[in-house]
PDB file of C-alpha atoms in Angstrom:
ATOM      1  CA  MET A   9      15.180  37.862 -70.309  1.00 49.00           C
ATOM      2  CA  PRO A  10      15.897  41.146 -68.460  1.00 52.00           C
ATOM      3  CA  ARG A  11      19.453  41.398 -67.135  1.00 53.00           C
ATOM      4  CA  ASN A  12      18.413  42.166 -63.541  1.00 49.00           C
ATOM      5  CA  MET A  13      16.260  38.996 -63.436  1.00 49.00           C
ATOM      6  CA  ARG A  14      19.177  36.891 -64.650  1.00 51.00           C
ATOM      7  CA  ARG A  15      21.319  38.354 -61.881  1.00 52.00           C
ATOM      8  CA  VAL A  16      18.732  37.554 -59.204  1.00 48.00           C
ATOM      9  CA  MET A  17      18.350  33.944 -60.383  1.00 51.00           C
ATOM     10  CA  PHE A  18      22.133  33.489 -60.619  1.00 52.00           C
ATOM     11  CA  ALA A  19      22.595  34.861 -57.092  1.00 51.00           C
ATOM     12  CA  THR A  20      19.872  32.542 -55.763  1.00 53.00           C
ATOM     13  CA  LEU A  21      21.498  29.533 -57.430  1.00 52.00           C
ATOM     14  CA  MET A  22      24.934  30.423 -56.040  1.00 54.00           C
ATOM     15  CA  LEU A  23      23.477  30.883 -52.554  1.00 52.00           C
ATOM     16  CA  GLY A  24      21.905  27.434 -52.719  1.00 52.00           C
ATOM     17  CA  ILE A  25      25.238  25.909 -53.762  1.00 52.00           C
ATOM     18  CA  ALA A  26      27.050  27.680 -50.932  1.00 53.00           C
ATOM     19  CA  LEU A  27      24.631  26.574 -48.186  1.00 54.00           C
ATOM     20  CA  PRO A  28      25.685  23.531 -46.142  1.00 56.00           C
ATOM     21  CA  ALA A  29      23.840  20.300 -46.951  1.00 50.00           C
ATOM     22  CA  LEU A  30      22.463  19.651 -43.473  1.00 53.00           C
ATOM     23  CA  ALA A  31      18.739  19.220 -44.033  1.00 57.00           C
ATOM     24  CA  ASP A  32      16.640  16.470 -45.599  1.00 79.00           C
ATOM     25  CA  ASN A  33      15.443  17.770 -48.980  1.00 90.00           C
ATOM     26  CA  PRO A  34      11.930  16.372 -49.711  1.00 92.00           C
ATOM     27  CA  GLY A  35      12.186  17.058 -53.459  1.00 94.00           C
ATOM     28  CA  TYR A  36      10.820  19.559 -55.935  1.00 97.00           C
ATOM     29  CA  ASP A  37       7.583  20.152 -57.836  1.00 97.00           C
ATOM     30  CA  ARG A  38       9.591  20.777 -61.037  1.00 95.00           C
ATOM     31  CA  PRO A  39       9.842  19.357 -63.648  1.00 95.00           C
ATOM     32  CA  GLY A  40       6.885  17.960 -65.563  1.00 94.00           C
ATOM     33  CA  TYR A  41       3.213  17.727 -64.705  1.00 96.00           C
ATOM     34  CA  GLY A  42       2.133  17.223 -61.107  1.00 96.00           C
ATOM     35  CA  PHE A  43       4.026  17.834 -57.880  1.00 97.00           C
ATOM     36  CA  THR A  44       5.910  16.012 -55.171  1.00 97.00           C
ATOM     37  CA  PRO A  45       3.364  14.771 -52.586  1.00 97.00           C
ATOM     38  CA  VAL A  46       5.848  15.420 -49.761  1.00 96.00           C
ATOM     39  CA  VAL A  47       5.747  18.802 -47.987  1.00 97.00           C
ATOM     40  CA  LEU A  48       8.525  20.949 -46.567  1.00 96.00           C
ATOM     41  CA  GLY A  49       9.229  20.988 -42.838  1.00 95.00           C
ATOM     42  CA  ALA A  50       8.019  23.956 -40.811  1.00 95.00           C
ATOM     43  CA  GLY A  51      10.038  27.073 -41.655  1.00 94.00           C
ATOM     44  CA  ASN A  52      11.852  25.479 -44.611  1.00 96.00           C
ATOM     45  CA  ILE A  53      11.695  27.150 -48.025  1.00 96.00           C
ATOM     46  CA  THR A  54      12.188  26.056 -51.628  1.00 97.00           C
ATOM     47  CA  PHE A  55      12.419  28.364 -54.642  1.00 98.00           C
ATOM     48  CA  GLU A  56      11.812  26.912 -58.121  1.00 98.00           C
ATOM     49  CA  GLN A  57      12.442  28.997 -61.229  1.00 97.00           C
ATOM     50  CA  GLY A  58      11.959  28.600 -64.979  1.00 96.00           C
ATOM     51  CA  LEU A  59      14.988  29.886 -66.911  1.00 93.00           C
ATOM     52  CA  PRO A  60      12.593  30.315 -68.788  1.00 92.00           C
ATOM     53  CA  ASP A  61      10.031  27.736 -69.910  1.00 94.00           C
ATOM     54  CA  TRP A  62       8.743  27.864 -73.510  1.00 95.00           C
ATOM     55  CA  SER A  63       5.659  26.816 -75.438  1.00 95.00           C
ATOM     56  CA  ARG A  64       4.633  26.967 -79.098  1.00 94.00           C
ATOM     57  CA  ASN A  65       1.247  26.425 -80.673  1.00 89.00           C
ATOM     58  CA  ARG A  66      -0.397  26.853 -84.076  1.00 84.00           C
ATOM     59  CA  GLN A  67      -4.158  27.236 -84.425  1.00 77.00           C
ATOM     60  CA  ASP A  68      -6.373  28.741 -87.142  1.00 74.00           C
ATOM     61  CA  GLY A  69      -3.293  29.890 -89.069  1.00 78.00           C
ATOM     62  CA  ILE A  70      -1.828  31.759 -86.075  1.00 84.00           C
ATOM     63  CA  THR A  71       1.508  30.658 -84.599  1.00 90.00           C
ATOM     64  CA  SER A  72       2.072  31.601 -80.946  1.00 90.00           C
ATOM     65  CA  SER A  73       5.372  31.340 -79.105  1.00 94.00           C
ATOM     66  CA  GLN A  74       5.698  32.224 -75.426  1.00 94.00           C
ATOM     67  CA  TYR A  75       8.581  32.338 -72.956  1.00 95.00           C
ATOM     68  CA  SER A  76       7.684  32.363 -69.248  1.00 95.00           C
ATOM     69  CA  ALA A  77       9.971  32.770 -66.247  1.00 96.00           C
ATOM     70  CA  ASP A  78       7.650  30.792 -63.961  1.00 96.00           C
ATOM     71  CA  SER A  79       8.475  31.232 -60.267  1.00 97.00           C
ATOM     72  CA  LEU A  80       7.303  29.055 -57.360  1.00 98.00           C
ATOM     73  CA  LEU A  81       7.963  29.760 -53.692  1.00 98.00           C
ATOM     74  CA  ARG A  82       7.158  26.880 -51.305  1.00 98.00           C
ATOM     75  CA  ILE A  83       7.032  27.402 -47.535  1.00 97.00           C
ATOM     76  CA  GLY A  84       6.619  24.662 -44.922  1.00 97.00           C
ATOM     77  CA  ILE A  85       4.027  25.729 -42.336  1.00 97.00           C
ATOM     78  CA  GLY A  86       4.059  22.640 -40.126  1.00 95.00           C
ATOM     79  CA  GLY A  87       2.400  19.248 -40.053  1.00 95.00           C
ATOM     80  CA  PRO A  88       1.257  17.928 -43.438  1.00 97.00           C
ATOM     81  CA  LEU A  89       0.812  21.411 -44.949  1.00 98.00           C
ATOM     82  CA  GLU A  90       2.813  23.592 -47.300  1.00 98.00           C
ATOM     83  CA  LEU A  91       2.025  27.119 -48.518  1.00 98.00           C
ATOM     84  CA  GLN A  92       2.796  28.037 -52.137  1.00 98.00           C
ATOM     85  CA  LEU A  93       3.058  31.362 -53.933  1.00 98.00           C
ATOM     86  CA  ALA A  94       3.565  31.362 -57.703  1.00 97.00           C
ATOM     87  CA  SER A  95       3.715  33.808 -60.584  1.00 96.00           C
ATOM     88  CA  SER A  96       5.603  34.515 -63.798  1.00 95.00           C
ATOM     89  CA  PRO A  97       7.318  37.892 -63.305  1.00 95.00           C
ATOM     90  CA  TRP A  98       8.436  37.936 -66.942  1.00 95.00           C
ATOM     91  CA  ASN A  99       6.661  36.660 -70.056  1.00 95.00           C
ATOM     92  CA  SER A 100       7.259  37.260 -73.743  1.00 95.00           C
ATOM     93  CA  LEU A 101       4.580  36.424 -76.320  1.00 93.00           C
ATOM     94  CA  ARG A 102       4.849  36.573 -80.108  1.00 93.00           C
ATOM     95  CA  GLN A 103       1.999  35.750 -82.485  1.00 88.00           C
ATOM     96  CA  SER A 104       2.257  35.757 -86.263  1.00 87.00           C
ATOM     97  CA  GLY A 105       0.040  34.768 -89.167  1.00 80.00           C
ATOM     98  CA  ALA A 106      -2.837  36.027 -91.299  1.00 72.00           C
ATOM     99  CA  GLY A 107      -0.650  38.911 -92.458  1.00 71.00           C
ATOM    100  CA  SER A 108      -0.028  40.393 -89.012  1.00 78.00           C
ATOM    101  CA  THR A 109       2.384  40.117 -86.092  1.00 86.00           C
ATOM    102  CA  PHE A 110       1.754  40.780 -82.401  1.00 84.00           C
ATOM    103  CA  SER A 111       4.238  40.783 -79.541  1.00 89.00           C
ATOM    104  CA  SER A 112       3.968  41.641 -75.875  1.00 92.00           C
ATOM    105  CA  GLN A 113       5.881  41.356 -72.609  1.00 94.00           C
ATOM    106  CA  GLY A 114       4.656  41.486 -69.026  1.00 94.00           C
ATOM    107  CA  HIS A 115       4.054  39.622 -65.791  1.00 95.00           C
ATOM    108  CA  GLY A 116       1.543  36.846 -65.259  1.00 95.00           C
ATOM    109  CA  ASP A 117      -1.152  36.222 -62.681  1.00 96.00           C
ATOM    110  CA  THR A 118      -0.461  35.513 -59.020  1.00 97.00           C
ATOM    111  CA  VAL A 119      -1.309  32.041 -57.681  1.00 98.00           C
ATOM    112  CA  LEU A 120      -1.790  31.190 -53.996  1.00 98.00           C
ATOM    113  CA  GLY A 121      -1.849  27.491 -53.114  1.00 98.00           C
ATOM    114  CA  LEU A 122      -1.902  25.009 -50.249  1.00 98.00           C
ATOM    115  CA  LYS A 123      -0.472  21.478 -50.434  1.00 98.00           C
ATOM    116  CA  LEU A 124      -1.554  18.629 -48.166  1.00 98.00           C
ATOM    117  CA  ALA A 125       0.528  15.458 -47.789  1.00 98.00           C
ATOM    118  CA  LEU A 126      -1.834  12.548 -47.061  1.00 98.00           C
ATOM    119  CA  PRO A 127      -0.926   9.639 -44.760  1.00 96.00           C
ATOM    120  CA  SER A 128       0.205   6.285 -46.144  1.00 95.00           C
ATOM    121  CA  SER A 129       0.935   2.977 -44.376  1.00 95.00           C
ATOM    122  CA  ASN A 130       3.040   1.820 -47.350  1.00 95.00           C
ATOM    123  CA  GLN A 131       6.530   3.344 -47.539  1.00 93.00           C
ATOM    124  CA  ALA A 132       6.559   2.799 -51.315  1.00 96.00           C
ATOM    125  CA  PHE A 133       3.375   4.843 -51.835  1.00 97.00           C
ATOM    126  CA  SER A 134       2.825   8.561 -51.286  1.00 97.00           C
ATOM    127  CA  TRP A 135      -0.001  10.885 -52.223  1.00 98.00           C
ATOM    128  CA  GLY A 136      -1.138  14.428 -51.723  1.00 98.00           C
ATOM    129  CA  LEU A 137      -3.553  17.201 -52.669  1.00 98.00           C
ATOM    130  CA  LEU A 138      -2.910  20.706 -53.986  1.00 98.00           C
ATOM    131  CA  GLY A 139      -5.494  23.474 -54.070  1.00 98.00           C
ATOM    132  CA  SER A 140      -4.874  26.942 -55.454  1.00 98.00           C
ATOM    133  CA  VAL A 141      -6.529  30.123 -56.659  1.00 98.00           C
ATOM    134  CA  GLU A 142      -5.181  32.175 -59.569  1.00 97.00           C
ATOM    135  CA  PHE A 143      -5.960  35.886 -59.431  1.00 96.00           C
ATOM    136  CA  THR A 144      -6.428  38.061 -62.532  1.00 94.00           C
ATOM    137  CA  ASP A 145      -3.667  40.565 -61.738  1.00 95.00           C
ATOM    138  CA  GLY A 146      -1.272  39.927 -64.628  1.00 93.00           C
ATOM    139  CA  ALA A 147      -0.484  42.106 -67.615  1.00 93.00           C
ATOM    140  CA  LYS A 148      -3.264  42.259 -70.230  1.00 90.00           C
ATOM    141  CA  ALA A 149      -1.768  39.699 -72.639  1.00 89.00           C
ATOM    142  CA  PHE A 150      -1.013  37.208 -69.825  1.00 92.00           C
ATOM    143  CA  ARG A 151      -4.029  37.641 -67.571  1.00 91.00           C
ATOM    144  CA  GLY A 152      -6.703  35.012 -67.136  1.00 88.00           C
ATOM    145  CA  ALA A 153     -10.190  36.056 -68.216  1.00 88.00           C
ATOM    146  CA  ARG A 154     -11.585  35.000 -64.829  1.00 93.00           C
ATOM    147  CA  ARG A 155     -10.292  33.826 -61.477  1.00 96.00           C
ATOM    148  CA  GLN A 156      -9.328  30.139 -61.607  1.00 97.00           C
ATOM    149  CA  TYR A 157      -9.578  27.501 -58.885  1.00 98.00           C
ATOM    150  CA  LEU A 158      -7.376  24.404 -59.151  1.00 98.00           C
ATOM    151  CA  LEU A 159      -7.581  21.092 -57.348  1.00 98.00           C
ATOM    152  CA  GLY A 160      -4.840  18.564 -58.084  1.00 98.00           C
ATOM    153  CA  SER A 161      -4.027  15.135 -56.685  1.00 98.00           C
ATOM    154  CA  GLN A 162      -0.705  13.320 -57.026  1.00 98.00           C
ATOM    155  CA  PHE A 163      -0.064   9.590 -56.521  1.00 98.00           C
ATOM    156  CA  ASN A 164       3.506   8.201 -56.495  1.00 98.00           C
ATOM    157  CA  LEU A 165       4.589   4.567 -56.323  1.00 98.00           C
ATOM    158  CA  LEU A 166       8.174   3.434 -55.824  1.00 97.00           C
ATOM    159  CA  ALA A 167       8.240   0.405 -58.128  1.00 96.00           C
ATOM    160  CA  SER A 168      11.896  -0.414 -57.458  1.00 96.00           C
ATOM    161  CA  GLU A 169      15.011   1.147 -55.971  1.00 93.00           C
ATOM    162  CA  ARG A 170      15.564   3.144 -59.161  1.00 96.00           C
ATOM    163  CA  ASN A 171      12.104   3.395 -60.723  1.00 97.00           C
ATOM    164  CA  SER A 172       9.028   5.353 -59.580  1.00 97.00           C
ATOM    165  CA  LEU A 173       5.637   5.866 -61.224  1.00 98.00           C
ATOM    166  CA  GLY A 174       3.359   8.878 -60.917  1.00 98.00           C
ATOM    167  CA  LEU A 175      -0.282   9.734 -61.638  1.00 98.00           C
ATOM    168  CA  TYR A 176      -1.533  13.332 -61.586  1.00 98.00           C
ATOM    169  CA  LEU A 177      -5.196  14.386 -61.772  1.00 98.00           C
ATOM    170  CA  GLN A 178      -6.192  18.037 -62.098  1.00 98.00           C
ATOM    171  CA  ASP A 179      -9.406  20.042 -62.359  1.00 98.00           C
ATOM    172  CA  VAL A 180      -9.442  23.806 -62.980  1.00 97.00           C
ATOM    173  CA  ARG A 181     -12.746  25.631 -62.576  1.00 97.00           C
ATOM    174  CA  SER A 182     -13.269  29.074 -64.067  1.00 95.00           C
ATOM    175  CA  GLY A 183     -16.463  30.863 -65.039  1.00 91.00           C
ATOM    176  CA  GLY A 184     -18.594  27.842 -64.218  1.00 91.00           C
ATOM    177  CA  ALA A 185     -16.652  25.517 -66.570  1.00 94.00           C
ATOM    178  CA  ASP A 186     -14.078  22.812 -65.794  1.00 96.00           C
ATOM    179  CA  SER A 187     -10.809  22.033 -67.566  1.00 97.00           C
ATOM    180  CA  THR A 188      -9.215  18.688 -66.720  1.00 98.00           C
ATOM    181  CA  LEU A 189      -5.818  17.066 -67.052  1.00 98.00           C
ATOM    182  CA  VAL A 190      -4.628  13.489 -66.486  1.00 98.00           C
ATOM    183  CA  ALA A 191      -0.882  12.797 -66.606  1.00 98.00           C
ATOM    184  CA  VAL A 192       1.192   9.682 -65.979  1.00 98.00           C
ATOM    185  CA  SER A 193       4.954   9.657 -65.528  1.00 98.00           C
ATOM    186  CA  ASP A 194       7.816   7.175 -65.236  1.00 98.00           C
ATOM    187  CA  ASN A 195      10.961   8.279 -63.407  1.00 98.00           C
ATOM    188  CA  TYR A 196      14.207   6.335 -63.549  1.00 98.00           C
ATOM    189  CA  ALA A 197      17.316   7.157 -61.503  1.00 97.00           C
ATOM    190  CA  LEU A 198      20.342   6.843 -63.777  1.00 97.00           C
ATOM    191  CA  SER A 199      22.561   7.632 -60.789  1.00 96.00           C
ATOM    192  CA  LYS A 200      22.270   9.157 -57.324  1.00 94.00           C
ATOM    193  CA  THR A 201      22.141  12.636 -58.874  1.00 96.00           C
ATOM    194  CA  LEU A 202      20.631  12.183 -62.361  1.00 98.00           C
ATOM    195  CA  THR A 203      17.006  11.163 -63.046  1.00 98.00           C
ATOM    196  CA  LEU A 204      15.372  10.547 -66.419  1.00 98.00           C
ATOM    197  CA  TYR A 205      11.606  10.971 -66.722  1.00 98.00           C
ATOM    198  CA  ALA A 206       8.975  10.351 -69.387  1.00 98.00           C
ATOM    199  CA  GLU A 207       5.389  11.565 -69.256  1.00 98.00           C
ATOM    200  CA  THR A 208       2.178  11.638 -71.219  1.00 98.00           C
ATOM    201  CA  ALA A 209      -0.920  13.713 -70.573  1.00 98.00           C
ATOM    202  CA  ARG A 210      -4.491  14.174 -71.762  1.00 98.00           C
ATOM    203  CA  LEU A 211      -5.977  17.661 -71.565  1.00 97.00           C
ATOM    204  CA  HIS A 212      -9.575  18.780 -71.953  1.00 97.00           C
ATOM    205  CA  ALA A 213     -10.906  22.342 -72.113  1.00 93.00           C
ATOM    206  CA  PRO A 214     -14.614  23.043 -72.679  1.00 91.00           C
ATOM    207  CA  ASP A 215     -13.953  25.666 -75.381  1.00 86.00           C
ATOM    208  CA  GLN A 216     -11.177  23.753 -77.206  1.00 87.00           C
ATOM    209  CA  GLY A 217     -11.867  20.043 -76.797  1.00 92.00           C
ATOM    210  CA  SER A 218      -9.373  17.338 -75.866  1.00 96.00           C
ATOM    211  CA  GLY A 219      -5.767  16.637 -76.794  1.00 96.00           C
ATOM    212  CA  THR A 220      -2.776  14.524 -75.823  1.00 98.00           C
ATOM    213  CA  LEU A 221       0.955  15.113 -75.585  1.00 97.00           C
ATOM    214  CA  ALA A 222       4.047  13.268 -74.424  1.00 98.00           C
ATOM    215  CA  GLY A 223       7.608  14.133 -73.535  1.00 98.00           C
ATOM    216  CA  ALA A 224      10.742  13.408 -71.539  1.00 98.00           C
ATOM    217  CA  GLY A 225      13.488  15.162 -69.649  1.00 98.00           C
ATOM    218  CA  LEU A 226      16.235  15.099 -67.048  1.00 98.00           C
ATOM    219  CA  ALA A 227      16.612  16.334 -63.482  1.00 98.00           C
ATOM    220  CA  TRP A 228      20.155  16.775 -62.143  1.00 98.00           C
ATOM    221  CA  MET A 229      20.915  17.271 -58.445  1.00 96.00           C
ATOM    222  CA  ILE A 230      24.154  19.253 -58.712  1.00 96.00           C
ATOM    223  CA  THR A 231      24.236  19.493 -54.881  1.00 94.00           C
ATOM    224  CA  PRO A 232      21.900  18.096 -52.189  1.00 93.00           C
ATOM    225  CA  ARG A 233      20.173  21.503 -52.256  1.00 95.00           C
ATOM    226  CA  VAL A 234      20.181  22.470 -55.951  1.00 96.00           C
ATOM    227  CA  GLN A 235      18.462  20.808 -58.917  1.00 97.00           C
ATOM    228  CA  LEU A 236      18.624  21.706 -62.608  1.00 98.00           C
ATOM    229  CA  ASP A 237      15.990  20.403 -65.028  1.00 98.00           C
ATOM    230  CA  ALA A 238      15.449  20.284 -68.777  1.00 98.00           C
ATOM    231  CA  GLY A 239      12.774  18.579 -70.841  1.00 97.00           C
ATOM    232  CA  PHE A 240      10.143  18.816 -73.559  1.00 97.00           C
ATOM    233  CA  ASP A 241       6.597  17.770 -74.507  1.00 98.00           C
ATOM    234  CA  HIS A 242       5.135  17.390 -78.025  1.00 97.00           C
ATOM    235  CA  ARG A 243       1.536  17.192 -79.128  1.00 97.00           C
ATOM    236  CA  LEU A 244       0.336  13.761 -80.189  1.00 97.00           C
ATOM    237  CA  GLY A 245      -3.086  14.906 -81.334  1.00 95.00           C
ATOM    238  CA  GLY A 246      -6.098  17.082 -80.664  1.00 94.00           C
ATOM    239  CA  ALA A 247      -6.175  20.373 -78.794  1.00 91.00           C
ATOM    240  CA  ALA A 248      -2.836  20.530 -76.981  1.00 92.00           C
ATOM    241  CA  PRO A 249       0.271  22.727 -77.213  1.00 92.00           C
ATOM    242  CA  GLN A 250       2.361  21.801 -80.246  1.00 94.00           C
ATOM    243  CA  TRP A 251       5.610  22.058 -78.277  1.00 96.00           C
ATOM    244  CA  GLN A 252       6.538  22.717 -74.666  1.00 96.00           C
ATOM    245  CA  ALA A 253      10.046  22.908 -73.235  1.00 96.00           C
ATOM    246  CA  ASN A 254      11.256  23.407 -69.683  1.00 95.00           C
ATOM    247  CA  LEU A 255      14.577  24.651 -68.391  1.00 97.00           C
ATOM    248  CA  GLY A 256      14.798  25.480 -64.720  1.00 97.00           C
ATOM    249  CA  ALA A 257      16.592  25.546 -61.391  1.00 97.00           C
ATOM    250  CA  SER A 258      15.310  24.718 -57.913  1.00 97.00           C
ATOM    251  CA  VAL A 259      16.975  25.578 -54.605  1.00 97.00           C
ATOM    252  CA  TYR A 260      16.186  24.169 -51.145  1.00 97.00           C
ATOM    253  CA  PHE A 261      16.749  26.538 -48.193  1.00 94.00           C
ATOM    254  CA  GLY A 262      15.981  24.062 -45.410  1.00 85.00           C
ATOM    255  CA  ARG A 263      17.788  24.198 -42.103  1.00 76.00           C
TER     256      ARG A 263
END
C-alpha cells in the first residue's frame, strides 16, 4: 500500500480515538455482507476503510489475487436517510497461469448510494434498504464493463441480549442482466467491545453460475467511536471466490 495512504488512514484512526465519546454510534456497515439498517443522524459522518481487503480465485488455470483499499463515507442527511460515497482508491491485481503473469495497480469505480431505515414496531427487529449506482470511472483493470445498479435489503433480529441474526438480499443489474446474493449471519457479543460473527452466502451471476461460501470474523470496538475488524470467507462450492479476507477500521465522527 502506498505510504501516503497509510499515513492518511493512521491519522484518521488517531483522530477518531482522540474525539470525545459523546454521541450515540449507530454501528458500521463493515464487516461481512450486508449493512447496518440504522442510519446516521443528520450531519454525522462515518468513515470505513479496508486496510486492505483481499480476495483470491482460481479459474480456467488462472490464479488471481487482489488487494483493495475499499473506502466508504457515510453521511447522515436527516430522517431515515443516509448518503453513501464509496470507492477503492488503491487496488493491486496479480494474475498468473498458462505461462504468463499480469499485474496492475489503480483505483476502482465510484459508487453513490442512499440508505433508508424502515420503521419497526418491534425493538428487537430492524430493517432497511440500500440503493446505489456504480460508475465506470476506475482504472482499466478495475473498472466495471457497464454501469451497475444495486438494490439491497437488510433484516436484523436481536435473538437475545448477546446474539443477533441477519439476512441480506441483494440484486445488481448491469447490461440487462441480474446478479443476486443471499447472505445470512449470526453475531455473538463475547463482551461489550468484542463481537464474533459467522456468515454464509449464495451468489449467482448470469455468466458464471451459482456458488456458495462461508466465513467468520471479529469486530472490536477499541473506543465508542472506533472499530477494527478482521475476518475471512472460503468457497464451499460452485462459482464463488476461493478466498476472501477483510481487515479494516471504521471511525464515527458524530457530534
